[in-house]
Structure formats: C-alpha cells, structure tokens
Short mmCIF file of C-alpha atoms in Angstrom, two decimals:
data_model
loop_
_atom_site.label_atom_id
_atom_site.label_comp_id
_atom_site.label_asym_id
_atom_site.label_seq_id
_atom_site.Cartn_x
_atom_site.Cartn_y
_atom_site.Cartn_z
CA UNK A 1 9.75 -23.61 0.03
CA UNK A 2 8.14 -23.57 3.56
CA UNK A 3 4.55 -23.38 4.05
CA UNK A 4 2.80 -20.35 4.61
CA UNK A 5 1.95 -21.56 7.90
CA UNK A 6 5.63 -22.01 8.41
CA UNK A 7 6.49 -18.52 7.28
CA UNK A 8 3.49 -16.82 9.18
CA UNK A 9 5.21 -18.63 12.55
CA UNK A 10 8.72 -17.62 11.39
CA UNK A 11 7.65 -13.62 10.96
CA UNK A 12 5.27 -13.38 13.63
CA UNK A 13 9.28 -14.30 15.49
CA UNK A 14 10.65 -11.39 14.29
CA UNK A 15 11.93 -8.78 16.37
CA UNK A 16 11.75 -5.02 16.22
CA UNK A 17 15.21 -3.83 15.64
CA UNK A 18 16.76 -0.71 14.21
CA UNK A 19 17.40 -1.88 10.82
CA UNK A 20 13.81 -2.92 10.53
CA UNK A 21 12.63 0.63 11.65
CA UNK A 22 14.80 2.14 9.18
CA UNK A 23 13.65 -0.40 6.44
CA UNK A 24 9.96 0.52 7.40
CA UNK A 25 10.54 4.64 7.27
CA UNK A 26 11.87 4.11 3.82
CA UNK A 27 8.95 2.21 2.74
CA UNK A 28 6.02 4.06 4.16
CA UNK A 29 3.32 5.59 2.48
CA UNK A 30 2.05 7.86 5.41
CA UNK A 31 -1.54 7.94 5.14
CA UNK A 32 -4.12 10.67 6.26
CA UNK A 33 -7.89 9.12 4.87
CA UNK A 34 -10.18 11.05 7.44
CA UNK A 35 -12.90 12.77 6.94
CA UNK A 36 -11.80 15.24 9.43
CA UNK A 37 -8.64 15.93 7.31
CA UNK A 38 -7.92 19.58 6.46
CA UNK A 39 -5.21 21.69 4.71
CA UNK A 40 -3.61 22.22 8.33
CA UNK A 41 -3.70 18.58 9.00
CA UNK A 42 -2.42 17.62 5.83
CA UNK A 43 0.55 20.25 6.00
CA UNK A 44 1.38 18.32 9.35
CA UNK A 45 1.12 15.26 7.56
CA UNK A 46 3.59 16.86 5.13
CA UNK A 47 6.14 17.72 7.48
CA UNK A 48 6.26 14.35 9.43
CA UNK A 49 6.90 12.99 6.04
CA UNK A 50 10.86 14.61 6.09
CA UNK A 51 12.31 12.76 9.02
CA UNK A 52 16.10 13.38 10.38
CA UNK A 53 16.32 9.38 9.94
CA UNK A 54 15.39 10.21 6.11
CA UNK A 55 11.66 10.13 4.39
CA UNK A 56 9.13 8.01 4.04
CA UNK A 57 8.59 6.81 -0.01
CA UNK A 58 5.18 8.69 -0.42
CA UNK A 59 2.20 10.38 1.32
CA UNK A 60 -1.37 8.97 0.24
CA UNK A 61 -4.16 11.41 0.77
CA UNK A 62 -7.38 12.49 -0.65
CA UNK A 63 -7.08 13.86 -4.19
CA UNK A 64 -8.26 17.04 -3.53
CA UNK A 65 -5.50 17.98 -0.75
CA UNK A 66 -2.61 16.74 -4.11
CA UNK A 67 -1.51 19.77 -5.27
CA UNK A 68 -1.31 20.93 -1.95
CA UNK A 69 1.48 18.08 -1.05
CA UNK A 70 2.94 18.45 -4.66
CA UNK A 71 3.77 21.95 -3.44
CA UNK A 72 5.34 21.28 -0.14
CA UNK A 73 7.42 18.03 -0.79
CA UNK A 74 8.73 19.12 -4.21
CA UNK A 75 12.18 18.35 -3.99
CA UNK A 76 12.25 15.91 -1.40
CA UNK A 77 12.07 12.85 -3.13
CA UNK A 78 8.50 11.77 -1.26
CA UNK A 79 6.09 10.80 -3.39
CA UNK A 80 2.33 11.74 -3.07
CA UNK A 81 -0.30 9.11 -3.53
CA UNK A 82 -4.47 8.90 -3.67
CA UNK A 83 -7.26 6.89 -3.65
CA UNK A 84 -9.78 6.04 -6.47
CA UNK A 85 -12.88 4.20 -6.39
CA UNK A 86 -12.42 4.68 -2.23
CA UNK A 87 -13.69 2.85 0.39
CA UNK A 88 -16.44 0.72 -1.06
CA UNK A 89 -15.01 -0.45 -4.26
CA UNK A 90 -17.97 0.07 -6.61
CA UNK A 91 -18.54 -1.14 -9.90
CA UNK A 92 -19.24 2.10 -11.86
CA UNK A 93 -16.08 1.92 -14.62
CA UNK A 94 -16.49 4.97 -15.89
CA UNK A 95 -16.78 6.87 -12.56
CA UNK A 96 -13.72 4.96 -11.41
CA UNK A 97 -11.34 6.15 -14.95
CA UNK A 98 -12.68 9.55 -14.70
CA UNK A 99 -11.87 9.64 -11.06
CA UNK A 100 -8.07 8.06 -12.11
CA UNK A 101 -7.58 10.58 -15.27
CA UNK A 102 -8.70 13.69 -12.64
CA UNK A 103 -6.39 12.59 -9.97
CA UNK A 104 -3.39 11.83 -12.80
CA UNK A 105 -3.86 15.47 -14.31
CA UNK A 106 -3.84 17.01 -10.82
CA UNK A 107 -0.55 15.39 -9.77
CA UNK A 108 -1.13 12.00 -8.11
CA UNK A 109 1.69 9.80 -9.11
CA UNK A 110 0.77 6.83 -7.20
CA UNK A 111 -3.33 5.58 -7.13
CA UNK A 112 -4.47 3.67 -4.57
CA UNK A 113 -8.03 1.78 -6.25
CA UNK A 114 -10.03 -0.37 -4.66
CA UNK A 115 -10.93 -3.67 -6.48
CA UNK A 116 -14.69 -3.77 -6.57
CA UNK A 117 -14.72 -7.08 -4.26
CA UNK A 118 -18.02 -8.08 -3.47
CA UNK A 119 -18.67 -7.93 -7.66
CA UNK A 120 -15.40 -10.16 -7.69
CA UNK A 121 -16.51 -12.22 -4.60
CA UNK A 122 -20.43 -12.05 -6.19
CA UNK A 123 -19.33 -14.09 -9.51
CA UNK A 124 -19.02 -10.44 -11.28
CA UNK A 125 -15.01 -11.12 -11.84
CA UNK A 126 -15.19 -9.62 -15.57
CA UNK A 127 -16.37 -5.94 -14.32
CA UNK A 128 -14.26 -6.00 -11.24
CA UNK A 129 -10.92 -6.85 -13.25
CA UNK A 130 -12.32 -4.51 -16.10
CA UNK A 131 -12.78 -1.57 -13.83
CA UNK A 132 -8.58 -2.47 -12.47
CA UNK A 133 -7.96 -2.24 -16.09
CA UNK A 134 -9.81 1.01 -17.31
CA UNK A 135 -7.95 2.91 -13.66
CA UNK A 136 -4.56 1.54 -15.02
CA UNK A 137 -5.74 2.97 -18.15
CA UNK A 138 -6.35 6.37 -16.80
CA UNK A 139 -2.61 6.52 -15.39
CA UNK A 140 -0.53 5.48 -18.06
CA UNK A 141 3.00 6.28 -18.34
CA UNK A 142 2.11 8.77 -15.53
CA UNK A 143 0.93 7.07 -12.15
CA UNK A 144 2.00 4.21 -10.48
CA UNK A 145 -1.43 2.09 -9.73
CA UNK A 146 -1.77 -0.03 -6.65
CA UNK A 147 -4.45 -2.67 -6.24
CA UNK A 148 -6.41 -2.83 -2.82
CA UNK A 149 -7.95 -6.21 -2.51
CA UNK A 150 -9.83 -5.49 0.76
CA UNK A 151 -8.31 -9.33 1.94
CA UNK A 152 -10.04 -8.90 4.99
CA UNK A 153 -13.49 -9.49 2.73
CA UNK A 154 -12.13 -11.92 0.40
CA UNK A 155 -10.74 -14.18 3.11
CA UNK A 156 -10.12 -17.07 0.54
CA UNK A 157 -6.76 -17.49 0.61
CA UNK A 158 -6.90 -18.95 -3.59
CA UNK A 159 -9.26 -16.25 -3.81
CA UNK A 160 -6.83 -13.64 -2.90
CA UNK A 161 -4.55 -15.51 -5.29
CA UNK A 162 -6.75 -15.45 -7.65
CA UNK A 163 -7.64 -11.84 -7.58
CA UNK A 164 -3.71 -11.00 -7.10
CA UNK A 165 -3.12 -12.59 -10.41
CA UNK A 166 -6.14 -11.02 -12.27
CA UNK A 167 -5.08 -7.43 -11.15
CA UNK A 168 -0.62 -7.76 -11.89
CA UNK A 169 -2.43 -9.51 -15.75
CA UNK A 170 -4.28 -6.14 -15.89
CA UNK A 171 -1.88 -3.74 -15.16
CA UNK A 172 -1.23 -3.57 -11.15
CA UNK A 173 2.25 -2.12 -10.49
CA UNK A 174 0.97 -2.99 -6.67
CA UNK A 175 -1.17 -5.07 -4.95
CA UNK A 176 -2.30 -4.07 -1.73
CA UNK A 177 -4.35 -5.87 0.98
CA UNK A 178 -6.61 -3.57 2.37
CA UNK A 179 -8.46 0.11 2.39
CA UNK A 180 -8.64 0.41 6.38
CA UNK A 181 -12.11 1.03 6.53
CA UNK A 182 -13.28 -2.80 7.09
CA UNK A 183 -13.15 -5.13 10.00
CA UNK A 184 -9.58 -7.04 9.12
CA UNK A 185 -6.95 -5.01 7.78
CA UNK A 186 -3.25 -6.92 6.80
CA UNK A 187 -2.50 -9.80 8.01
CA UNK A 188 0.39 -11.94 7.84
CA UNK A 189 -1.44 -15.01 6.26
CA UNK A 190 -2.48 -12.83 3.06
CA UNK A 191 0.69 -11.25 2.46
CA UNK A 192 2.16 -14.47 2.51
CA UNK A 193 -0.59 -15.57 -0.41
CA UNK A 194 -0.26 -12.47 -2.58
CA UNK A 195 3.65 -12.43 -2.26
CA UNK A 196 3.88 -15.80 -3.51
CA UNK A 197 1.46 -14.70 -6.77
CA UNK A 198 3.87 -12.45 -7.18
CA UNK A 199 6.89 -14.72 -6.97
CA UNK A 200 5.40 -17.13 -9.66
CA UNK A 201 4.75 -14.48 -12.28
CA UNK A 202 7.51 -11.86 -11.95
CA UNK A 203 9.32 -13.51 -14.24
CA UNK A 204 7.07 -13.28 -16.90
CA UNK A 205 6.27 -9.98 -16.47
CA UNK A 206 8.24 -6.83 -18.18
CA UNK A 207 7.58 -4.00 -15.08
CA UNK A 208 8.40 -4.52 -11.20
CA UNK A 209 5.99 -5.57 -9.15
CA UNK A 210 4.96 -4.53 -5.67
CA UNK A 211 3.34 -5.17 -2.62
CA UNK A 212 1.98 -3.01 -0.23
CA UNK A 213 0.29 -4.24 3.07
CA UNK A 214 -1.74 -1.95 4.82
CA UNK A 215 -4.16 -1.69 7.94
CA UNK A 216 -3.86 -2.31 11.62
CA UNK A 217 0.46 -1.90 11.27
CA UNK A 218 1.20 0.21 14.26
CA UNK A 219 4.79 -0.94 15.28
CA UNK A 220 8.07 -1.78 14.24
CA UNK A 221 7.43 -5.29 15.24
CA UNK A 222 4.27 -5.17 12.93
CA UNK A 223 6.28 -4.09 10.09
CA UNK A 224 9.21 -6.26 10.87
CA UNK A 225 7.45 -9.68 10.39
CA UNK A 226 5.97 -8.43 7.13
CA UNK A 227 9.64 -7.51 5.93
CA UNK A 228 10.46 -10.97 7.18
CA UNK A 229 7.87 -12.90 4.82
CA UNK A 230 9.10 -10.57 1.88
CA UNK A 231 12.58 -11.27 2.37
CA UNK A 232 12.37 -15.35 3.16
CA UNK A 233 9.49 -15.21 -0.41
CA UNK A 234 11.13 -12.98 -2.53
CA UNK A 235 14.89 -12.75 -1.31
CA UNK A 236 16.75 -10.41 0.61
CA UNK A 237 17.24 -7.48 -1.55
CA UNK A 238 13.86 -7.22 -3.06
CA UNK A 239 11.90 -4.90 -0.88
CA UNK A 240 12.76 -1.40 -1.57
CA UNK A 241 10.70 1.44 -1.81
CA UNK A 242 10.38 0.51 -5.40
CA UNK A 243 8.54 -2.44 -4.68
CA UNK A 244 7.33 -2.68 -0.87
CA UNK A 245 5.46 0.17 0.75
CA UNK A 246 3.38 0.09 3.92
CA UNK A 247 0.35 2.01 4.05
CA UNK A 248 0.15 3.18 7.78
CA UNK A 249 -1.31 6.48 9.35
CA UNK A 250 0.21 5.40 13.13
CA UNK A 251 3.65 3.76 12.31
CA UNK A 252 5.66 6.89 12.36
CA UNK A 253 5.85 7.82 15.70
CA UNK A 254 6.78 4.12 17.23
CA UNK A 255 9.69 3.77 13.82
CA UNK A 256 11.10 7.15 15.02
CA UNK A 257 11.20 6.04 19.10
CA UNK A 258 12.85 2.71 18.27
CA UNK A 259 15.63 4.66 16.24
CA UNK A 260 15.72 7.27 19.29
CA UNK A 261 14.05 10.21 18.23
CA UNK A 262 11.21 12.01 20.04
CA UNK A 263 8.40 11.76 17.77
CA UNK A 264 6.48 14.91 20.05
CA UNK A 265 9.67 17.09 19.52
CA UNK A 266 9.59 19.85 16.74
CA UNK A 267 13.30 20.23 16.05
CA UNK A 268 13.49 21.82 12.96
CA UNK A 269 14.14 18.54 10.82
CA UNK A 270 11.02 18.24 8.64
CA UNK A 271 9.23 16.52 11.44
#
C-alpha cells in the first residue's frame, strides 16, 4: 500500500468534478451547531436538506431543535443527527449517557459524541473510552453513534490510531475527526490514519464501519480528495452514505453550483 504521505499528495490532486459533487450531496450531514440557531433557521436548514440533485444522508443539529426536523423530513429518507457530550468533550459519564438516552427517546437516530480528549491525551484513556462506551450504551439498537476525536488536539498520528481503535472496540459505528469548534478541523493526513484503523479491523468486526470527516470542508474539491483517500484505502465502492458522511455547514451551496444549480434560487424543490 502507498504511504500516507503518498496518498495525502495523490488526493490533495484530485479534481472537483460532477460525480464527486454528487458523491458529496449524498453523503452530507448538513450541520447547523450555532448558538444563534433558531426554529426558523433550522426549518431553512430543513429545506436545503431536499435538493433537486437528491438529499443529503442526515441533518445534525442541537437536540432540542430534533423533533422539530423529525417532523419536517419524515418521509424523505434524511436522517437527523445530534451532538452529545458537545464541544468540550468532558469526562462526566453519567451526564454524557443521560444526555445520549434523552436525545435517543426524543428521536435522534444518529449521535455525534465527543471523545473526552484531553482525559485520553492526559493518560485518563480508561474514562475517556468508558464514557464512548456508556453513549453507545444509551443508543442501542436505536441510534447510530459517531465518534469525534477532535484530531486537530490529538495531533499524534498513532495517537489518533490509537484512539480510532479504542472507540470501533467500544462500540463506534463512526469515527469522526473533529467538532468544529477548535483550531484544526479535518485534514487529509488524519483521515488517511483513521481510515487505515478501519481497514485493519473491519474484518473482524460484525457491524459496518464509518468515517466521517468534518471541519473546514467548504468545496467540492475539499470533499473530492477525501473521497479519493477512501476509495484508494478502502476500495471503490465502499463509501456510501452508509459508511462515509461529511459533516459540513458550508458545502451545500458550492456541491449545488458545480452540478449547475443556483444555490440563492427558491424554486420550489426542497431547497
């Protein structure tokens, strides 16, 4: 296998393209995390979700604004996400599962939790692992859990291996580089690492597994060289919606320009 260096070089190459854009809209989890957000905001957010170049997989919000987007995307197929244990990644357990069974019983079927990664980065591995475990926990059959590693903090490369492997032994269905909220969001070098972790173990393990980068991915030419390392590490095929999302608040409007839509027009479509 190339190095990651080699990769990184190879997808930073890639080109925006159509089929990229449409591979990207497919696998978005469009993302409003503000504390400005409101139920008008959030309805807009809701709408830009149903595209006329189809939806994006899911919308990730805060909990309280779930029902709402239960209620208006019922039927279309988009899923609606939230965040647990959000921005900081603390190391209270039993705030974090109580947080995880609320969201759950309100209607989140995807949760977005932070590993607590200073604990993990502090020598504290046990509680930050054990506080991945109690969230998955909390979801169950029910919820689809997605690990945020804040990379941008852990900077390690076999420390982001590391903690990728610890959270898929646990229970991640996702791993997930970054909250947003910190200094260095994705980047190409992680996804690489935490791609490969899950290469090596999906074999051995009896659910899908998924990766999600997120943070600082504004354009299709962002998006395309992440597609590009999942498709040279896991094989052309693997990233569907099922098991690649981006988590991306400005990605929309530049994925609907490059497939020729006018992302300020209201034409009746959903968007």
């Amino acid at each position: 296998m190339d190095t990651i260096e080699q990769l990184v070089a190879e997808a930073k190459a890639a080109e925006a393209s159509e089929t990229y854009a449409l591979r990207a809209l497919a696998s978005m989890d469009l993302t409003s995390l503000g504390l400005d957000d409101t139920e008008e905001k959030i309805a807009d957010l809701c709408r830009k979700a149903v595209t006329p170049k189809g939806n994006v997989a899911a919308v990730c919000v805060y909990d309280k604004y779930v029902p709402q987007c239960r209620k208006a995307l019922g039927g279309s197929g988009v899923r609606v996400a939230t965040v647990c244990n959000f921005p900081h990644g603390g190391t209270d357990i039993a705030a974090a599962e109580a947080e995880a069974k609320a969201q759950v019983a309100a209607g989140a079927q995807e949760v977005d939790v932070v590993l607590p990664y200073r604990a993990y980065l502090g020598d504290d591995r046990e509680t930050a692992v054990e506080l991945v475990r109690k969230v998955k926990k909390a979801c169950g059959s029910e919820a689809r859990l997605k690990v945020i590693l804040e990379t941008g903090e852990l900077r390690d490369p076999r420390v982001i291996r590391d903690a990728s492997l610890d959270c898929i032994a646990v229970g991640a269905d996702f791993i997930k580089t970054s909250t947003g909220k910190v200094a260095v969001g994705a980047t190409l070098e992680a996804a690489a690492v935490m791609l490969r972790a899950i290469k090596g173990v999906q074999p051995g393990i009896d659910r899908p597994l998924g990766f999600k980068p997120s943070g600082g991915i504004s354009t299709v030419k962002d998006a395309a060289g992440y597609l590009y390392l999942a498709d040279a590490i896991m094989g052309e095929g693997w990233a569907t919606p099922e098991t690649f999302r981006f988590g991306v608040s400005s990605l929309l409007g530049n994925v609907l320009t490059t497939l020729g839509i006018d992302a300020n027009t209201d034409d009746g479509s959903g968007y």
